[in-house]
Each structure stands twice: as C-alpha cells, then as structure tokens.
C-alpha cells in the first residue's frame, strides 16, 4: 500500500513541477495586510448567501468525509483480514480509484457541458449532484 501511495505522490509531484515550470503565473498584486480578514469574511458571507455554492460546498464536504473515512478504514481492515493479498488489494484499489475518478470526471464534464447549454450554473449543479450520489457508494 505504501509503495502504491508513493508512486502516486511521485507522479503528482512530477505533474506539479511540470505545471510550475511551464504555466505562466499571473502578475502579483499588492494586498494591504488588513484586507485578508475582510476578503475572507466577504468570501464566507458570499458562499453562505448563494444557495448553489452552499449546496456545492456542503455536498462536497459530505462526500469527502465519506471518502476519507473509507480510505482510512479499508486498507487497515483488508491488510488485517487478508494479509497474504495486500499487494493485490493495493493494485486493485488504486486501479479502481483511478478508473472511477476518470469516469466520473469525464462523464460529469460531458453531462455538465450538455446541461450548461440550457441552464446557467450547470457545472456546479452537476458537481454537487455527483458528490451527493457518491456518498452511498463509499459505504
């Protein structure tokens, strides 16, 4: 399991380094030191006021709580219950996560793009709906 995680981290670090080297950064702005609190407060109040954003953040938070609890529990359970199959579990779990993540990203993107032609805010709505629908699958 640790080797699988290490491989994923190495790929992620490589991708981040590649993006950092290739993609131009926007010009820096000077921000007054006292405006950070004001900006953060304004952003939080905006999210609380806009129902669509509140739903998106809420649904994503619930899905992430379910996913992280599954990621924490499942490898430990499996390594104790089936110690001889730890490598098979690691590969299967990583491959399943990769394929399901790719399918949900491309499928959700396709649905959101098709829906956005008729409905404003469809990209956020599809993400929220997908997050809520994914919670039962985690358990």
Coordinates of N, CA and C in Angstrom, one line a residue:
X1 N 0.8 -1.2 0.0 CA 0.0 0.0 0.0 C 0.9 1.3 0.0
X2 N 1.9 1.2 0.8 CA 2.8 2.4 0.8 C 3.5 2.6 -0.5
X3 N 3.9 1.6 -1.2 CA 4.5 1.7 -2.5 C 3.5 2.3 -3.5
X4 N 2.3 1.9 -3.4 CA 1.3 2.5 -4.3 C 1.1 4.0 -4.1
X5 N 1.0 4.3 -2.8 CA 0.8 5.7 -2.4 C 2.1 6.5 -2.8
X6 N 3.2 6.0 -2.6 CA 4.5 6.7 -3.0 C 4.5 6.9 -4.5
X7 N 4.1 5.9 -5.3 CA 4.1 6.1 -6.7 C 3.1 7.2 -7.1
X8 N 2.0 7.2 -6.5 CA 1.0 8.3 -6.8 C 1.6 9.7 -6.4
X9 N 2.2 9.7 -5.3 CA 2.8 11.0 -4.9 C 3.9 11.5 -5.8
X10 N 4.7 10.5 -6.3 CA 5.8 10.9 -7.2 C 5.3 11.4 -8.5
X11 N 4.2 10.8 -9.0 CA 3.6 11.3 -10.2 C 3.0 12.6 -10.0
X12 N 2.3 12.8 -8.9 CA 1.7 14.1 -8.5 C 2.8 15.2 -8.4
X13 N 3.9 14.9 -7.8 CA 4.9 15.9 -7.6 C 5.5 16.3 -9.0
X14 N 5.7 15.2 -9.8 CA 6.2 15.5 -11.2 C 5.3 16.4 -12.0
X15 N 4.0 16.1 -11.9 CA 3.0 16.9 -12.6 C 3.0 18.3 -12.1
X16 N 3.0 18.5 -10.8 CA 3.1 19.8 -10.2 C 4.3 20.6 -10.6
X17 N 5.5 19.9 -10.6 CA 6.7 20.6 -11.1 C 6.6 21.0 -12.5
X18 N 6.1 20.1 -13.3 CA 5.9 20.4 -14.8 C 5.0 21.6 -15.0
X19 N 3.9 21.7 -14.3 CA 3.0 22.8 -14.4 C 3.7 24.1 -13.9
X20 N 4.4 24.0 -12.8 CA 5.1 25.1 -12.2 C 6.1 25.7 -13.2
X21 N 6.8 24.8 -13.9 CA 7.8 25.3 -14.9 C 7.2 25.8 -16.2
X22 N 6.1 25.3 -16.6 CA 5.5 25.6 -17.9 C 4.5 26.7 -17.9
X23 N 3.6 26.7 -16.9 CA 2.4 27.6 -16.9 C 2.9 28.9 -16.3
X24 N 2.5 30.0 -17.0 CA 2.8 31.4 -16.6 C 2.0 31.7 -15.4
X25 N 2.6 32.4 -14.4 CA 1.8 32.8 -13.3 C 1.2 34.2 -13.5
X26 N 0.1 34.5 -13.0 CA -0.5 35.9 -13.2 C 0.4 36.9 -12.4
X27 N 0.4 38.1 -12.9 CA 1.1 39.1 -12.2 C 0.7 39.3 -10.7
X28 N 1.6 39.5 -9.9 CA 1.3 39.7 -8.4 C 0.7 41.0 -8.2
X29 N -0.2 41.0 -7.2 CA -0.9 42.3 -6.8 C -0.4 42.5 -5.3
X30 N -0.3 43.7 -5.0 CA 0.0 44.0 -3.6 C -1.4 44.1 -2.9
X31 N -1.5 43.4 -1.8 CA -2.7 43.3 -1.0 C -2.4 44.0 0.4
X32 N -3.2 45.0 0.8 CA -2.9 45.5 2.1 C -3.1 44.5 3.2
X33 N -2.3 44.5 4.2 CA -2.2 43.5 5.2 C -3.6 43.3 6.0
X34 N -4.3 44.4 6.1 CA -5.6 44.3 6.9 C -6.7 43.8 6.0
X35 N -6.5 43.6 4.7 CA -7.6 43.2 3.8 C -7.8 41.7 3.8
X36 N -6.9 40.9 4.3 CA -7.1 39.5 4.2 C -8.3 39.0 5.0
X37 N -8.4 39.6 6.2 CA -9.6 39.2 7.0 C -10.9 39.7 6.4
X38 N -10.9 40.9 5.8 CA -12.1 41.4 5.2 C -12.4 40.5 3.9
X39 N -11.4 40.1 3.2 CA -11.7 39.3 2.0 C -12.2 38.0 2.4
X40 N -11.6 37.4 3.4 CA -12.1 36.0 3.8 C -13.5 36.1 4.3
X41 N -13.8 37.1 5.1 CA -15.2 37.3 5.6 C -16.1 37.5 4.5
X42 N -15.8 38.3 3.5 CA -16.6 38.6 2.4 C -16.9 37.3 1.6
X43 N -15.8 36.5 1.4 CA -16.0 35.2 0.7 C -16.9 34.3 1.4
X44 N -16.7 34.1 2.7 CA -17.6 33.2 3.5 C -19.1 33.7 3.5
X45 N -19.3 35.0 3.6 CA -20.6 35.5 3.6 C -21.3 35.3 2.2
X46 N -20.5 35.4 1.1 CA -21.0 35.2 -0.2 C -21.4 33.7 -0.4
X47 N -20.6 32.8 0.1 CA -20.9 31.4 0.0 C -22.2 31.1 0.7
X48 N -22.3 31.7 1.9 CA -23.5 31.4 2.7 C -24.8 32.0 2.1
X49 N -24.6 33.1 1.4 CA -25.7 33.8 0.7 C -26.2 33.1 -0.5
X50 N -25.3 32.5 -1.3 CA -25.6 31.9 -2.6 C -25.9 30.4 -2.4
X51 N -27.2 30.0 -2.5 CA -27.6 28.7 -2.2 C -26.9 27.6 -3.0
X52 N -26.6 27.9 -4.3 CA -25.9 26.9 -5.1 C -24.5 26.6 -4.6
X53 N -23.8 27.7 -4.2 CA -22.5 27.5 -3.6 C -22.5 26.7 -2.3
X54 N -23.5 27.1 -1.5 CA -23.6 26.4 -0.2 C -23.9 24.9 -0.4
X55 N -24.8 24.6 -1.4 CA -25.0 23.2 -1.7 C -23.8 22.5 -2.2
X56 N -23.1 23.2 -3.0 CA -21.9 22.5 -3.6 C -20.8 22.3 -2.5
X57 N -20.6 23.2 -1.7 CA -19.6 23.0 -0.6 C -20.1 22.0 0.4
X58 N -21.4 22.0 0.7 CA -22.0 21.0 1.6 C -21.9 19.6 1.1
X59 N -22.3 19.4 -0.2 CA -22.2 18.1 -0.8 C -20.8 17.6 -0.9
X60 N -19.9 18.5 -1.3 CA -18.5 18.1 -1.4 C -17.9 17.7 -0.1
X61 N -18.3 18.4 1.0 CA -17.8 18.1 2.3 C -18.3 16.8 2.8
X62 N -19.6 16.5 2.6 CA -20.1 15.2 3.0 C -19.4 14.0 2.2
X63 N -19.3 14.2 0.9 CA -18.6 13.2 0.1 C -17.2 13.0 0.5
X64 N -16.5 14.1 0.8 CA -15.1 13.9 1.2 C -15.0 13.2 2.6
X65 N -15.9 13.5 3.5 CA -15.9 12.8 4.8 C -16.1 11.3 4.6
X66 N -17.0 11.0 3.7 CA -17.2 9.5 3.5 C -16.0 8.9 2.8
X67 N -15.4 9.6 1.8 CA -14.3 9.0 1.1 C -13.1 8.9 2.0
X68 N -12.8 9.9 2.8 CA -11.6 9.9 3.7 C -11.8 8.8 4.7
X69 N -13.0 8.6 5.3 CA -13.2 7.6 6.2 C -13.0 6.2 5.6
X70 N -13.4 6.1 4.4 CA -13.2 4.8 3.7 C -11.8 4.6 3.4
X71 N -11.0 5.6 2.9 CA -9.6 5.4 2.6 C -8.8 5.1 3.9
X72 N -9.3 5.6 5.0 CA -8.6 5.3 6.3 C -8.9 3.9 6.8
X73 N -10.1 3.5 6.7 CA -10.5 2.2 7.3 C -10.2 1.0 6.4
X74 N -10.5 1.1 5.1 CA -10.4 -0.1 4.2 C -9.1 -0.7 4.1
X75 N -8.0 0.0 3.9 CA -6.7 -0.6 3.8 C -6.3 -1.3 5.1
X76 N -6.6 -0.7 6.2 CA -6.2 -1.4 7.5 C -7.0 -2.6 7.7
X77 N -8.3 -2.6 7.4 CA -9.2 -3.8 7.5 C -8.6 -4.9 6.6
X78 N -8.4 -4.5 5.4 CA -8.0 -5.5 4.4 C -6.7 -6.2 4.7
X79 N -5.7 -5.4 5.2 CA -4.4 -5.9 5.5 C -4.5 -6.8 6.7
X80 N -5.4 -6.6 7.6 CA -5.6 -7.5 8.8 C -6.4 -8.7 8.4
X81 N -7.4 -8.6 7.6 CA -8.3 -9.7 7.3 C -7.6 -10.6 6.2
X82 N -6.9 -10.0 5.3 CA -6.3 -10.8 4.2 C -4.8 -10.4 4.0
X83 N -3.9 -10.7 5.0 CA -2.6 -10.3 4.9 C -1.8 -10.8 3.7
X84 N -2.2 -11.9 3.2 CA -1.5 -12.5 2.0 C -1.8 -11.8 0.7
X85 N -2.9 -11.0 0.7 CA -3.3 -10.4 -0.6 C -3.1 -8.9 -0.5
X86 N -2.2 -8.4 0.2 CA -2.0 -6.9 0.4 C -1.6 -6.3 -0.9
X87 N -0.8 -6.9 -1.7 CA -0.4 -6.3 -3.0 C -1.5 -6.3 -4.0
X88 N -2.3 -7.4 -4.0 CA -3.4 -7.4 -4.9 C -4.5 -6.4 -4.5
X89 N -4.7 -6.2 -3.2 CA -5.6 -5.1 -2.8 C -5.1 -3.8 -3.2
X90 N -3.8 -3.5 -3.0 CA -3.3 -2.2 -3.3 C -3.5 -1.8 -4.8
X91 N -3.1 -2.8 -5.6 CA -3.2 -2.6 -7.1 C -4.7 -2.4 -7.5
X92 N -5.5 -3.3 -7.0 CA -6.9 -3.2 -7.3 C -7.6 -1.9 -6.8
X93 N -7.3 -1.5 -5.6 CA -7.9 -0.3 -5.0 C -7.4 0.9 -5.8
X94 N -6.1 1.0 -6.1 CA -5.6 2.1 -6.8 C -6.2 2.2 -8.2
X95 N -6.2 1.0 -8.9 CA -6.8 1.0 -10.3 C -8.3 1.4 -10.3
X96 N -9.0 0.8 -9.3 CA -10.4 1.2 -9.2 C -10.6 2.7 -8.9
X97 N -9.8 3.2 -8.1 CA -9.9 4.7 -7.8 C -9.6 5.5 -9.0
X98 N -8.6 5.1 -9.8 CA -8.2 5.8 -11.0 C -9.3 5.7 -12.0
X99 N -9.8 4.5 -12.3 CA -10.8 4.3 -13.3 C -12.1 5.0 -12.9
X100 N -12.6 4.9 -11.7 CA -13.8 5.5 -11.2 C -13.7 7.1 -11.3
X101 N -12.5 7.6 -10.8 CA -12.3 9.0 -10.9 C -12.3 9.6 -12.3
X102 N -11.6 8.8 -13.2 CA -11.6 9.3 -14.6 C -13.0 9.2 -15.2
X103 N -13.7 8.2 -14.9 CA -15.1 8.0 -15.5 C -16.0 9.1 -14.9
X104 N -15.9 9.4 -13.6 CA -16.8 10.4 -13.1 C -16.4 11.8 -13.6
X105 N -15.1 12.1 -13.7 CA -14.7 13.4 -14.3 C -15.1 13.6 -15.7
X106 N -14.9 12.6 -16.5 CA -15.3 12.8 -18.0 C -16.8 12.7 -18.1
X107 N -17.4 11.8 -17.4 CA -18.9 11.7 -17.6 C -19.6 12.9 -17.0
X108 N -19.1 13.4 -15.8 CA -19.7 14.6 -15.2 C -19.5 15.8 -16.1
X109 N -18.3 15.9 -16.7 CA -17.9 17.0 -17.6 C -18.8 17.0 -18.8
X110 N -19.0 15.9 -19.4 CA -19.9 15.7 -20.5 C -21.3 16.2 -20.2
X111 N -21.8 15.7 -19.1 CA -23.2 16.0 -18.7 C -23.3 17.5 -18.4
X112 N -22.3 18.0 -17.7 CA -22.4 19.5 -17.3 C -22.3 20.3 -18.6
X113 N -21.5 20.0 -19.5 CA -21.4 20.8 -20.8 C -22.7 20.7 -21.5
X114 N -23.3 19.5 -21.6 CA -24.6 19.4 -22.3 C -25.7 20.2 -21.6
X115 N -25.7 20.1 -20.3 CA -26.7 20.8 -19.5 C -26.5 22.3 -19.4
X116 N -25.2 22.8 -19.5 CA -24.9 24.2 -19.5 C -25.5 25.0 -20.6
X117 N -25.8 24.3 -21.7 CA -26.4 24.9 -22.9 C -27.8 25.5 -22.5
X118 N -28.5 24.7 -21.7 CA -29.8 25.1 -21.3 C -30.0 25.7 -19.9
X119 N -28.9 25.6 -19.0 CA -29.1 26.0 -17.7 C -27.8 26.7 -17.1
X120 N -28.0 27.9 -16.6 CA -26.8 28.6 -16.0 C -26.4 27.9 -14.7
X121 N -25.2 27.8 -14.5 CA -24.7 27.1 -13.3 C -24.7 25.6 -13.3
X122 N -24.8 25.0 -14.4 CA -24.9 23.6 -14.5 C -23.7 22.9 -14.1
X123 N -22.5 23.5 -14.3 CA -21.3 22.8 -13.9 C -21.2 22.6 -12.4
X124 N -21.6 23.6 -11.6 CA -21.7 23.5 -10.2 C -22.8 22.5 -9.7
X125 N -23.9 22.5 -10.4 CA -25.0 21.6 -10.0 C -24.6 20.2 -10.2
X126 N -24.0 19.9 -11.4 CA -23.6 18.5 -11.7 C -22.6 18.0 -10.6
X127 N -21.7 18.9 -10.3 CA -20.7 18.5 -9.3 C -21.3 18.2 -7.9
X128 N -22.3 19.0 -7.5 CA -23.0 18.8 -6.2 C -23.8 17.5 -6.3
X129 N -24.5 17.3 -7.4 CA -25.3 16.1 -7.5 C -24.4 14.9 -7.5
X130 N -23.3 14.9 -8.2 CA -22.4 13.8 -8.2 C -21.8 13.5 -6.9
X131 N -21.5 14.6 -6.1 CA -20.9 14.4 -4.8 C -21.9 13.8 -3.8
X132 N -23.2 14.2 -3.9 CA -24.2 13.6 -3.1 C -24.5 12.1 -3.5
X133 N -24.5 11.8 -4.7 CA -24.7 10.5 -5.2 C -23.6 9.5 -4.9
X134 N -22.4 10.1 -4.7 CA -21.2 9.2 -4.4 C -21.1 8.8 -3.0
X135 N -21.8 9.5 -2.1 CA -21.7 9.1 -0.6 C -22.2 7.7 -0.4
X136 N -23.4 7.3 -0.9 CA -23.8 5.9 -0.6 C -22.8 4.9 -1.2
X137 N -22.2 5.2 -2.3 CA -21.2 4.3 -2.9 C -20.0 4.1 -2.0
X138 N -19.6 5.1 -1.2 CA -18.5 4.9 -0.3 C -18.7 3.9 0.8
X139 N -20.0 3.7 1.1 CA -20.3 2.8 2.2 C -20.9 1.5 1.6

